[in-house]
Structures are given as structure tokens and as C-alpha cells.
XYZ file of C-alpha atoms in Angstrom:
303
model
C -184.224 -42.348 -53.283
C -186.129 -39.157 -52.323
C -184.144 -36.416 -50.646
C -185.836 -36.790 -47.263
C -184.982 -40.485 -47.133
C -181.329 -39.779 -47.960
C -181.160 -37.342 -45.044
C -182.668 -39.914 -42.687
C -180.245 -42.600 -43.844
C -177.223 -40.382 -43.222
C -178.627 -39.298 -39.866
C -179.243 -42.849 -38.697
C -175.673 -43.783 -39.527
C -174.311 -40.893 -37.526
C -176.154 -41.804 -34.320
C -175.730 -45.588 -34.425
C -174.503 -46.945 -31.100
C -175.069 -43.769 -29.082
C -175.978 -44.161 -25.401
C -178.326 -41.190 -25.634
C -179.447 -40.829 -29.266
C -181.828 -38.064 -30.310
C -185.507 -38.693 -30.893
C -185.595 -38.821 -34.685
C -189.316 -38.008 -34.748
C -188.604 -34.471 -33.521
C -187.673 -31.691 -35.922
C -185.078 -29.535 -34.162
C -182.316 -29.343 -31.560
C -180.363 -26.482 -29.955
C -176.597 -26.254 -30.397
C -174.366 -23.399 -29.203
C -176.924 -20.638 -29.575
C -178.766 -21.931 -32.649
C -181.875 -23.947 -33.450
C -180.879 -26.525 -36.077
C -182.815 -29.159 -38.056
C -182.527 -32.650 -36.604
C -180.898 -33.887 -39.848
C -177.803 -31.906 -38.796
C -177.406 -33.936 -35.602
C -174.462 -36.322 -35.378
C -172.996 -38.552 -32.690
C -169.869 -36.396 -32.696
C -171.816 -33.597 -30.992
C -172.185 -35.753 -27.863
C -168.624 -37.071 -27.678
C -167.122 -34.586 -25.262
C -165.094 -35.169 -22.120
C -166.239 -34.371 -18.575
C -169.859 -34.030 -19.633
C -172.396 -32.659 -17.173
C -176.033 -33.051 -18.062
C -179.681 -32.934 -17.039
C -182.658 -34.864 -18.361
C -185.809 -32.765 -18.092
C -189.361 -33.878 -18.702
C -191.654 -31.782 -20.864
C -195.423 -32.080 -20.571
C -197.811 -29.966 -22.643
C -194.714 -28.082 -23.907
C -193.824 -27.033 -20.347
C -190.493 -28.093 -18.798
C -191.255 -29.699 -15.441
C -189.409 -28.295 -12.394
C -187.029 -26.369 -14.643
C -185.585 -24.132 -11.917
C -184.832 -27.149 -9.727
C -183.030 -28.870 -12.591
C -181.012 -25.755 -13.405
C -180.025 -25.307 -9.760
C -178.664 -28.851 -9.755
C -176.993 -28.235 -13.115
C -175.290 -25.143 -11.660
C -174.016 -27.238 -8.750
C -172.557 -29.813 -11.150
C -170.966 -27.024 -13.211
C -169.377 -25.485 -10.129
C -167.918 -28.852 -9.108
C -166.391 -29.160 -12.604
C -165.177 -25.527 -12.637
C -167.466 -24.704 -15.558
C -168.728 -21.149 -15.894
C -172.217 -21.736 -17.297
C -174.615 -19.019 -18.422
C -178.081 -19.974 -17.150
C -179.744 -17.267 -19.224
C -178.286 -18.825 -22.361
C -179.565 -22.234 -21.278
C -183.060 -20.906 -20.518
C -183.079 -19.177 -23.899
C -182.142 -22.428 -25.629
C -184.881 -24.384 -23.863
C -187.503 -21.737 -24.607
C -186.514 -21.517 -28.278
C -186.455 -25.300 -28.705
C -189.927 -25.709 -27.200
C -191.239 -22.853 -29.320
C -189.829 -24.382 -32.517
C -190.657 -27.957 -31.542
C -193.672 -28.160 -29.178
C -194.344 -31.598 -27.670
C -197.127 -33.227 -25.682
C -194.806 -35.311 -23.499
C -191.109 -35.935 -24.029
C -187.755 -35.681 -22.246
C -184.890 -33.537 -23.453
C -181.213 -33.820 -22.619
C -179.203 -30.758 -21.664
C -175.446 -31.312 -22.110
C -172.474 -29.095 -21.379
C -168.794 -29.926 -21.787
C -165.430 -28.375 -22.584
C -164.482 -28.266 -26.260
C -162.393 -26.382 -28.786
C -165.476 -24.626 -30.185
C -167.696 -21.756 -29.039
C -165.199 -20.129 -26.641
C -164.161 -23.434 -25.138
C -167.463 -25.134 -24.413
C -170.397 -26.871 -26.065
C -174.054 -26.461 -25.067
C -176.389 -29.046 -26.571
C -180.136 -29.499 -25.943
C -182.071 -32.202 -27.755
C -185.091 -34.458 -27.329
C -184.411 -38.096 -26.526
C -186.560 -41.229 -26.888
C -188.678 -41.261 -23.745
C -190.475 -44.104 -22.036
C -193.053 -43.514 -19.335
C -194.680 -46.149 -17.120
C -197.602 -48.045 -18.592
C -200.899 -48.203 -16.710
C -200.037 -51.750 -15.634
C -196.621 -50.696 -14.302
C -198.099 -47.746 -12.425
C -200.829 -49.896 -10.883
C -198.963 -53.127 -10.179
C -195.331 -52.066 -9.866
C -192.123 -52.821 -11.757
C -189.283 -55.348 -11.579
C -185.760 -54.230 -10.604
C -182.384 -55.974 -10.583
C -179.335 -55.079 -8.483
C -175.800 -54.260 -9.630
C -172.719 -54.068 -7.405
C -171.361 -50.694 -8.471
C -171.067 -47.206 -7.031
C -170.494 -43.683 -8.272
C -167.288 -42.039 -7.052
C -168.851 -38.568 -6.940
C -172.596 -39.238 -6.677
C -173.668 -35.650 -5.978
C -172.534 -34.478 -9.450
C -174.635 -35.379 -12.493
C -171.613 -36.536 -14.439
C -171.839 -39.017 -17.300
C -170.534 -42.408 -16.127
C -170.348 -44.422 -19.324
C -169.086 -47.612 -17.649
C -171.976 -47.948 -15.178
C -174.467 -46.952 -17.853
C -173.183 -49.646 -20.237
C -173.339 -52.406 -17.594
C -176.788 -51.289 -16.448
C -178.031 -51.346 -20.036
C -176.780 -54.929 -20.408
C -178.711 -55.986 -17.290
C -181.852 -54.196 -18.456
C -181.686 -56.027 -21.777
C -180.829 -59.431 -20.285
C -183.473 -59.475 -17.546
C -186.080 -57.251 -19.211
C -186.359 -55.334 -15.947
C -187.386 -51.703 -15.558
C -184.369 -50.375 -13.639
C -181.114 -51.400 -11.952
C -180.332 -50.597 -8.310
C -176.705 -49.869 -7.375
C -175.233 -51.717 -4.384
C -171.967 -50.465 -2.857
C -168.982 -52.559 -1.734
C -170.486 -52.968 1.758
C -173.790 -54.293 0.436
C -175.842 -51.131 0.880
C -178.372 -50.075 -1.759
C -177.751 -46.452 -2.717
C -179.798 -45.493 -5.781
C -180.953 -46.583 -9.214
C -178.841 -46.243 -12.345
C -181.192 -43.453 -13.416
C -183.505 -43.066 -10.431
C -183.657 -42.781 -6.650
C -185.186 -45.440 -4.446
C -187.315 -45.446 -1.289
C -188.140 -48.446 0.879
C -190.955 -48.851 3.386
C -189.964 -50.443 6.678
C -191.527 -50.189 10.144
C -194.123 -47.654 8.923
C -191.433 -45.217 7.746
C -189.647 -44.496 4.492
C -185.974 -45.379 4.129
C -183.800 -43.660 1.525
C -180.086 -42.957 1.189
C -178.688 -39.704 2.637
C -177.960 -36.840 0.259
C -174.203 -37.469 0.453
C -174.607 -40.949 -1.050
C -176.754 -40.169 -4.085
C -177.422 -37.806 -6.914
C -180.234 -35.761 -5.406
C -183.026 -36.336 -7.887
C -185.587 -33.592 -8.405
C -188.488 -36.025 -8.039
C -186.865 -37.408 -4.878
C -186.690 -33.909 -3.419
C -190.350 -33.271 -4.229
C -191.296 -36.520 -2.467
C -189.281 -35.466 0.590
C -191.132 -32.127 0.628
C -194.491 -33.908 0.316
C -193.564 -36.217 3.199
C -192.712 -33.216 5.359
C -196.119 -31.693 4.604
C -197.938 -34.960 5.366
C -195.833 -35.739 8.475
C -194.473 -38.957 6.980
C -191.259 -40.093 8.684
C -188.131 -40.639 6.575
C -185.064 -42.512 7.795
C -182.141 -41.169 5.764
C -179.851 -44.167 5.547
C -178.893 -46.792 3.005
C -180.810 -50.046 3.269
C -178.578 -53.123 3.325
C -179.449 -55.697 0.703
C -180.008 -58.255 3.499
C -182.790 -56.026 4.886
C -184.917 -56.425 1.764
C -186.667 -59.414 3.286
C -188.075 -57.159 6.037
C -189.111 -54.260 3.804
C -192.861 -54.075 3.164
C -192.700 -51.954 0.036
C -190.542 -49.986 -2.353
C -190.817 -47.291 -5.005
C -188.470 -45.428 -7.302
C -188.517 -41.778 -8.295
C -187.226 -40.082 -11.409
C -187.882 -37.767 -14.309
C -189.707 -40.371 -16.411
C -191.120 -42.770 -13.793
C -192.354 -40.057 -11.444
C -193.296 -41.981 -8.284
C -193.429 -45.621 -9.372
C -194.161 -48.674 -7.174
C -191.889 -51.719 -7.227
C -193.252 -55.268 -7.171
C -189.949 -57.188 -7.273
C -186.211 -56.727 -6.616
C -184.120 -59.663 -7.848
C -186.019 -62.617 -6.319
C -187.703 -60.592 -3.555
C -191.406 -60.073 -4.319
C -193.608 -57.520 -2.561
C -197.125 -58.805 -1.910
C -198.918 -55.483 -2.457
C -198.473 -51.779 -3.170
C -198.741 -49.820 0.107
C -201.327 -47.014 0.204
C -198.598 -44.507 1.039
C -197.076 -45.015 -2.408
C -200.404 -44.230 -4.104
C -200.787 -41.104 -1.994
C -197.282 -39.837 -2.737
C -197.777 -40.465 -6.460
C -201.043 -38.499 -6.497
C -199.491 -35.612 -4.566
C -196.515 -35.536 -6.924
C -198.686 -35.446 -10.055
C -200.507 -32.490 -8.528
C -197.186 -30.626 -8.356
C -196.514 -31.470 -12.008
C -199.857 -29.998 -13.074
C -199.171 -26.865 -11.031
C -195.796 -26.539 -12.738
C -197.449 -26.682 -16.178
C -199.990 -24.056 -15.127
C -197.255 -21.710 -13.858
C -195.179 -22.081 -17.048
C -198.159 -21.307 -19.277
C -199.112 -18.253 -17.231
C -195.543 -16.955 -17.166
C -195.053 -17.240 -20.910
C -198.501 -15.878 -21.763
C -197.755 -12.850 -19.574
C -194.379 -12.377 -21.282
C -195.982 -12.564 -24.736
C -198.692 -10.065 -23.819
C -196.170 -7.567 -22.463
C -194.167 -7.447 -25.697
């Protein structure tokens, strides 16, 4: 067997069964200050306790809304009493994208306590990424509900139990996402997204205290403020679904994505407001790419 195939075989064995495996088509990852070849990656690197993390989208080799993600990461670190070095993290992201440029891909930023590297581990690696198809973006996606809730929703903390159950539902029903419903029957958020409903010509979404404040969600809220679109910050009860006229989810990969069905509740059409919010959001993404390119070109020219 050729050497390259041996390396791939060993690598595949190391990552089997991981919740968040690396994208094996990429060449490098960042680990505790170093860029390493992807063949050196193993599942053991991700098996820490009290993991905080971010998933950040890259488009045209530019990390989208990086500062917003790092601000949220800092909040999670503070809640876990972690003393993170944001300059080290920015350096790792910059070096990874320089060594491994990508057209469009998500990477996972992980930080947790360990016995190595002065008591912590910093890991940044690309993950398999799925973005909405043209049909999903145009016609909406199918969601299922799950009665579960996060105990500390404002911290981006790895909840392996909810993730495992959600993955089972995704596989069983072939749905796009799973919505979490609390013990009182209120819909809070998606397993990896935030959710907005349309009811009485206004948007309805959970208050900040009930959810992990997604970056895309925050951008949508800012767009709504600019366009004078009313938002009712409350959790929608599952019994209210019958009176909702539309729904969309927000997240790193889906962006602003319309929903056509939740369990057995079908929405007859995609409201125009969802199309408008999606277009406005994509404009912010393009501006983010432009700013990143200009910033790094200026830095290169000044050296």
C-alpha cells in the first residue's frame, strides 16, 4: 500500500465515531501554536472536558463575522473561568487560512482545560460543512421538534447528550434541523441554529436569556431594526404553531433559511419578509469578505 494511503487509513481509524470529525480533504489544522498536517489529527485531540467552542464560516478564505464570534467566545470563556488569549486565537486562524485557503468551509475553534500547553488546549480545524441547496433556500426546509433544553443556554458549551439525540432524529426523519422544546412546551432554539416565527405581521423569537445568541440571529435583529420590522422577544408555544404564518432559522451554515414544515405543520408559502432578510444578510457577508481582504492586503503591504 502506498505511503499516502497508509496515512489515510490510520487517520480514518482515529476519527471514527467523532461528533465533529475533521474535513479529511483539507491539508492542515492548528494545535497549540502550530500548524500541523491533517494526518496528525486524532480523535483524542477533541476529547477534553468543559469544552467551549465556536463554529465559524469561511468564504473566499475570509472568516465571516470573526470579531462577533470571538466576542461570544470570550463570554463563554469568562463563564468557564478560562483565561483565553484572543491574539493567539486570531494568529491561529490567520495562519490556518494562509496555509489552507478555502472557497467555502466551516472551521471549529475549541478550547478546554488539559494537562498540556500550560493547562489548556487550543484546537482549530476545518469540519465537513453543508450549506443549503438552491431548492432548500427557495422552498424551505423540514424541521422536527425535540423536548430538551440547555441548562446554561447563553454559553456555547458542548452538550454531547442533546447533540447525540438530535443526530438520531436528523437521521431517522431526514430533516434539516431539530427544534428544542422546553418542559413547558415553549420552542426555544434549534440544536445548532436559532429560530424566528412570523405571527400577526411581526417576528417572534426567544429572548436572549433563553438561547445561545447566534451571530446570524444578531445580524437579523440589527437588520430588522434598520428596516423597522417589529420583533416580539418571547418563546412561541408549540400549540401556537397552527397560527404562525411562516418560520425561518438562522445559523452559521444556513444563513437565513426558510422553513416549509415543522413536524406535521406545513407552511403554505415563504413570506416576502424572509426573502428580504436573507438578501440583506448576504449583503453583510459580502461586506465582511471585502473588509477582511482589504485589512490583510494593507497589513501585507506595510511589512
